[in-house]
Amino acid sequence: MSWNKFIAQQAKLDYYKNLQLFLQEQERAGKTIYPPKALRFHALDLTPLENVKVVILGQDPYHGEGQAHGLCFSVPEGIKTPPSLRNIYKELSLTIPGYEIPESGNLEHWAKQGVLLLNAVLTVEKGAAGSHASKGWEIFTDNVISEINNREEDVIFLLWGSYAHKKGRLIDAQKHTVLKSTHPSPLSAYRGFLGCGHFMRVNQLLSEKGRAVINW
């Protein structure tokens, strides 16, 4: 099944219809919503279901102007690298030999290699973190995870922080690999994320299965 077909199926369900009504009401009220409409499913557009090798779960889009573009932890070219992503880059530099921290915070090149960068909630009101939580997006993205769990095999899920850990209930750990750590935010990165070795482990697992490794 393609993601387009999956979205079409979800669109028939009541939760999704209610979610779209909420978003339309927000727009009519003059609220600015991030990311732009064309980028709400950017993660799915860049990483087709059959290409998914790795799933990284985020929580909420960035709510500052120009930051959100539909991929968790990622920002478009020219936007300052956010603190959590700086720690992700730091972990890569600690564990991947020869890794040089890039100036850009754009992770589209990961997505194109099969890393699904999925936020649990796909929209947010400008300047209001968490403002679109519990409106229906969590059901949609839980269903995305279940679709991957059911249809694919040997996918590696990176669950960082307690919010992401809760999504582990949707994943069959016999079919897939689940790697957990604390969140890369400055508040928790030094309590388990830095030094977790997840990026190196991902490439070891892919290599063992004869699959192309990720060029982080």
GROMACS .gro file of C-alpha atoms in nm:
model
  216
    1MET     CA    1   0.000   0.000   0.000
    2SER     CA    2   0.124   0.349  -0.083
    3TRP     CA    3   0.100   0.630   0.170
    4ASN     CA    4  -0.146   0.806  -0.063
    5LYS     CA    5  -0.378   0.507  -0.043
    6PHE     CA    6  -0.328   0.493   0.334
    7ILE     CA    7  -0.418   0.863   0.370
    8ALA     CA    8  -0.726   0.811   0.152
    9GLN     CA    9  -0.838   0.530   0.384
   10GLN     CA   10  -0.782   0.745   0.694
   11ALA     CA   11  -0.972   1.033   0.536
   12LYS     CA   12  -1.291   0.823   0.546
   13LEU     CA   13  -1.273   0.784   0.924
   14ASP     CA   14  -1.454   1.012   1.169
   15TYR     CA   15  -1.143   1.110   1.367
   16TYR     CA   16  -0.974   1.234   1.049
   17LYS     CA   17  -1.281   1.430   0.935
   18ASN     CA   18  -1.298   1.595   1.277
   19LEU     CA   19  -0.927   1.677   1.259
   20GLN     CA   20  -0.971   1.846   0.922
   21LEU     CA   21  -1.267   2.048   1.057
   22PHE     CA   22  -1.050   2.165   1.347
   23LEU     CA   23  -0.773   2.275   1.109
   24GLN     CA   24  -1.021   2.457   0.885
   25GLU     CA   25  -1.165   2.639   1.187
   26GLN     CA   26  -0.817   2.744   1.293
   27GLU     CA   27  -0.743   2.880   0.946
   28ARG     CA   28  -1.076   3.068   0.931
   29ALA     CA   29  -0.993   3.222   1.269
   30GLY     CA   30  -0.676   3.365   1.115
   31LYS     CA   31  -0.436   3.136   1.301
   32THR     CA   32  -0.100   3.063   1.139
   33ILE     CA   33  -0.040   2.688   1.120
   34TYR     CA   34   0.297   2.522   1.074
   35PRO     CA   35   0.419   2.353   0.864
   36PRO     CA   36   0.257   2.491   0.547
   37LYS     CA   37  -0.025   2.273   0.415
   38ALA     CA   38   0.185   2.134   0.129
   39LEU     CA   39   0.441   2.000   0.378
   40ARG     CA   40   0.213   1.833   0.634
   41PHE     CA   41   0.287   1.489   0.489
   42HIS     CA   42   0.642   1.569   0.382
   43ALA     CA   43   0.785   1.279   0.588
   44LEU     CA   44   0.559   1.030   0.408
   45ASP     CA   45   0.625   1.191   0.069
   46LEU     CA   46   1.002   1.154   0.107
   47THR     CA   47   0.998   0.803   0.256
   48PRO     CA   48   0.754   0.567   0.080
   49LEU     CA   49   0.628   0.275   0.290
   50GLU     CA   50   0.827   0.014   0.100
   51ASN     CA   51   1.147   0.218   0.151
   52VAL     CA   52   1.121   0.253   0.530
   53LYS     CA   53   1.431   0.114   0.702
   54VAL     CA   54   1.439   0.332   1.014
   55VAL     CA   55   1.173   0.528   1.201
   56ILE     CA   56   1.263   0.824   1.425
   57LEU     CA   57   0.971   0.956   1.628
   58GLY     CA   58   0.928   1.316   1.730
   59GLN     CA   59   0.642   1.478   1.918
   60ASP     CA   60   0.537   1.814   1.777
   61PRO     CA   61   0.643   2.038   1.486
   62TYR     CA   62   0.861   2.339   1.560
   63HIS     CA   63   0.637   2.641   1.623
   64GLY     CA   64   0.877   2.919   1.521
   65GLU     CA   65   0.853   3.093   1.185
   66GLY     CA   66   1.014   2.900   0.901
   67GLN     CA   67   1.128   2.607   1.116
   68ALA     CA   68   0.876   2.328   1.053
   69HIS     CA   69   0.883   2.148   0.719
   70GLY     CA   70   0.719   1.818   0.802
   71LEU     CA   71   1.017   1.617   0.931
   72CYS     CA   72   1.084   1.566   1.300
   73PHE     CA   73   1.400   1.731   1.436
   74SER     CA   74   1.474   1.881   1.091
   75VAL     CA   75   1.465   2.243   0.973
   76PRO     CA   76   1.493   2.387   0.621
   77GLU     CA   77   1.816   2.523   0.478
   78GLY     CA   78   1.918   2.857   0.626
   79ILE     CA   79   1.734   2.804   0.958
   80LYS     CA   80   1.944   2.784   1.276
   81THR     CA   81   1.997   2.426   1.397
   82PRO     CA   82   1.770   2.368   1.700
   83PRO     CA   83   1.916   2.242   2.033
   84SER     CA   84   1.789   1.882   2.007
   85LEU     CA   85   1.932   1.846   1.658
   86ARG     CA   86   2.263   1.990   1.777
   87ASN     CA   87   2.276   1.705   2.029
   88ILE     CA   88   2.184   1.454   1.756
   89TYR     CA   89   2.478   1.583   1.554
   90LYS     CA   90   2.698   1.566   1.864
   91GLU     CA   91   2.605   1.199   1.915
   92LEU     CA   92   2.687   1.129   1.550
   93SER     CA   93   3.026   1.299   1.587
   94LEU     CA   94   3.100   1.092   1.898
   95THR     CA   95   3.018   0.755   1.743
   96ILE     CA   96   3.053   0.769   1.364
   97PRO     CA   97   3.421   0.782   1.262
   98GLY     CA   98   3.503   1.086   1.051
   99TYR     CA   99   3.159   1.244   1.095
  100GLU     CA  100   3.167   1.620   1.054
  101ILE     CA  101   2.881   1.824   1.202
  102PRO     CA  102   2.700   1.997   0.913
  103GLU     CA  103   2.602   2.362   0.913
  104SER     CA  104   2.257   2.273   0.778
  105GLY     CA  105   1.980   2.130   0.994
  106ASN     CA  106   1.794   1.989   0.693
  107LEU     CA  107   1.756   1.609   0.728
  108GLU     CA  108   1.582   1.544   0.395
  109HIS     CA  109   1.883   1.339   0.284
  110TRP     CA  110   1.810   1.096   0.570
  111ALA     CA  111   1.445   1.068   0.466
  112LYS     CA  112   1.542   0.989   0.106
  113GLN     CA  113   1.757   0.699   0.232
  114GLY     CA  114   1.468   0.536   0.417
  115VAL     CA  115   1.464   0.715   0.753
  116LEU     CA  116   1.104   0.811   0.830
  117LEU     CA  117   1.119   1.129   1.041
  118LEU     CA  118   0.771   1.120   1.190
  119ASN     CA  119   0.622   1.361   1.441
  120ALA     CA  120   0.330   1.226   1.645
  121VAL     CA  121   0.141   1.550   1.577
  122LEU     CA  122   0.176   1.696   1.227
  123THR     CA  123   0.063   2.058   1.277
  124VAL     CA  124   0.097   2.333   1.536
  125GLU     CA  125  -0.021   2.691   1.581
  126LYS     CA  126   0.251   2.953   1.546
  127GLY     CA  127   0.416   3.019   1.882
  128ALA     CA  128   0.203   2.766   2.070
  129ALA     CA  129   0.381   2.437   2.135
  130GLY     CA  130   0.148   2.141   2.170
  131SER     CA  131  -0.154   2.340   2.053
  132HIS     CA  132  -0.272   2.068   1.811
  133ALA     CA  133  -0.221   1.775   2.048
  134SER     CA  134  -0.520   1.546   2.110
  135LYS     CA  135  -0.701   1.668   1.798
  136GLY     CA  136  -0.660   1.346   1.599
  137TRP     CA  137  -0.306   1.351   1.464
  138GLU     CA  138  -0.191   1.098   1.727
  139ILE     CA  139  -0.445   0.847   1.592
  140PHE     CA  140  -0.321   0.908   1.239
  141THR     CA  141   0.047   0.861   1.327
  142ASP     CA  142  -0.027   0.559   1.549
  143ASN     CA  143  -0.191   0.409   1.242
  144VAL     CA  144   0.119   0.495   1.035
  145ILE     CA  145   0.335   0.307   1.285
  146SER     CA  146   0.093   0.012   1.286
  147GLU     CA  147   0.098   0.005   0.906
  148ILE     CA  148   0.478  -0.018   0.908
  149ASN     CA  149   0.470  -0.276   1.187
  150ASN     CA  150   0.223  -0.498   1.001
  151ARG     CA  151   0.344  -0.466   0.643
  152GLU     CA  152   0.722  -0.440   0.672
  153GLU     CA  153   0.994  -0.647   0.841
  154ASP     CA  154   1.326  -0.564   1.007
  155VAL     CA  155   1.251  -0.194   1.052
  156ILE     CA  156   1.457  -0.018   1.321
  157PHE     CA  157   1.259   0.213   1.549
  158LEU     CA  158   1.447   0.481   1.745
  159LEU     CA  159   1.238   0.588   2.044
  160TRP     CA  160   1.389   0.884   2.227
  161GLY     CA  161   1.223   1.006   2.544
  162SER     CA  162   0.919   0.888   2.741
  163TYR     CA  163   0.666   1.018   2.488
  164ALA     CA  164   0.822   0.811   2.209
  165HIS     CA  165   0.869   0.512   2.440
  166LYS     CA  166   0.489   0.486   2.475
  167LYS     CA  167   0.466   0.417   2.101
  168GLY     CA  168   0.657   0.095   2.162
  169ARG     CA  169   0.325  -0.075   2.236
  170LEU     CA  170   0.247  -0.055   1.862
  171ILE     CA  171   0.564  -0.236   1.755
  172ASP     CA  172   0.625  -0.612   1.737
  173ALA     CA  173   0.976  -0.643   1.879
  174GLN     CA  174   1.004  -0.995   1.733
  175LYS     CA  175   0.971  -0.859   1.378
  176HIS     CA  176   1.150  -0.529   1.427
  177THR     CA  177   1.428  -0.371   1.635
  178VAL     CA  178   1.341  -0.110   1.897
  179LEU     CA  179   1.620   0.110   2.036
  180LYS     CA  180   1.538   0.342   2.327
  181SER     CA  181   1.715   0.628   2.501
  182THR     CA  182   1.638   0.960   2.664
  183HIS     CA  183   1.538   1.252   2.444
  184PRO     CA  184   1.814   1.454   2.271
  185SER     CA  185   1.688   1.783   2.418
  186PRO     CA  186   1.936   1.974   2.638
  187LEU     CA  187   1.725   1.876   2.941
  188SER     CA  188   1.786   1.503   2.900
  189ALA     CA  189   2.058   1.440   2.639
  190TYR     CA  190   2.327   1.387   2.904
  191ARG     CA  191   2.114   1.131   3.088
  192GLY     CA  192   2.137   0.864   2.821
  193PHE     CA  193   2.105   0.999   2.468
  194LEU     CA  194   2.466   1.108   2.424
  195GLY     CA  195   2.666   0.787   2.402
  196CYS     CA  196   2.364   0.567   2.316
  197GLY     CA  197   2.531   0.460   1.991
  198HIS     CA  198   2.202   0.433   1.804
  199PHE     CA  199   2.330   0.561   1.470
  200MET     CA  200   2.622   0.321   1.466
  201ARG     CA  201   2.391   0.036   1.575
  202VAL     CA  202   2.145   0.115   1.294
  203ASN     CA  203   2.418   0.077   1.034
  204GLN     CA  204   2.545  -0.244   1.196
  205LEU     CA  205   2.196  -0.393   1.181
  206LEU     CA  206   2.139  -0.283   0.821
  207SER     CA  207   2.478  -0.420   0.717
  208GLU     CA  208   2.403  -0.756   0.885
  209LYS     CA  209   2.083  -0.778   0.676
  210GLY     CA  210   2.272  -0.695   0.355
  211ARG     CA  211   2.096  -0.358   0.322
  212ALA     CA  212   2.254  -0.025   0.233
  213VAL     CA  213   2.367   0.167   0.542
  214ILE     CA  214   2.254   0.523   0.611
  215ASN     CA  215   2.491   0.804   0.517
  216TRP     CA  216   2.421   1.020   0.820
   0.00000   0.00000   0.00000
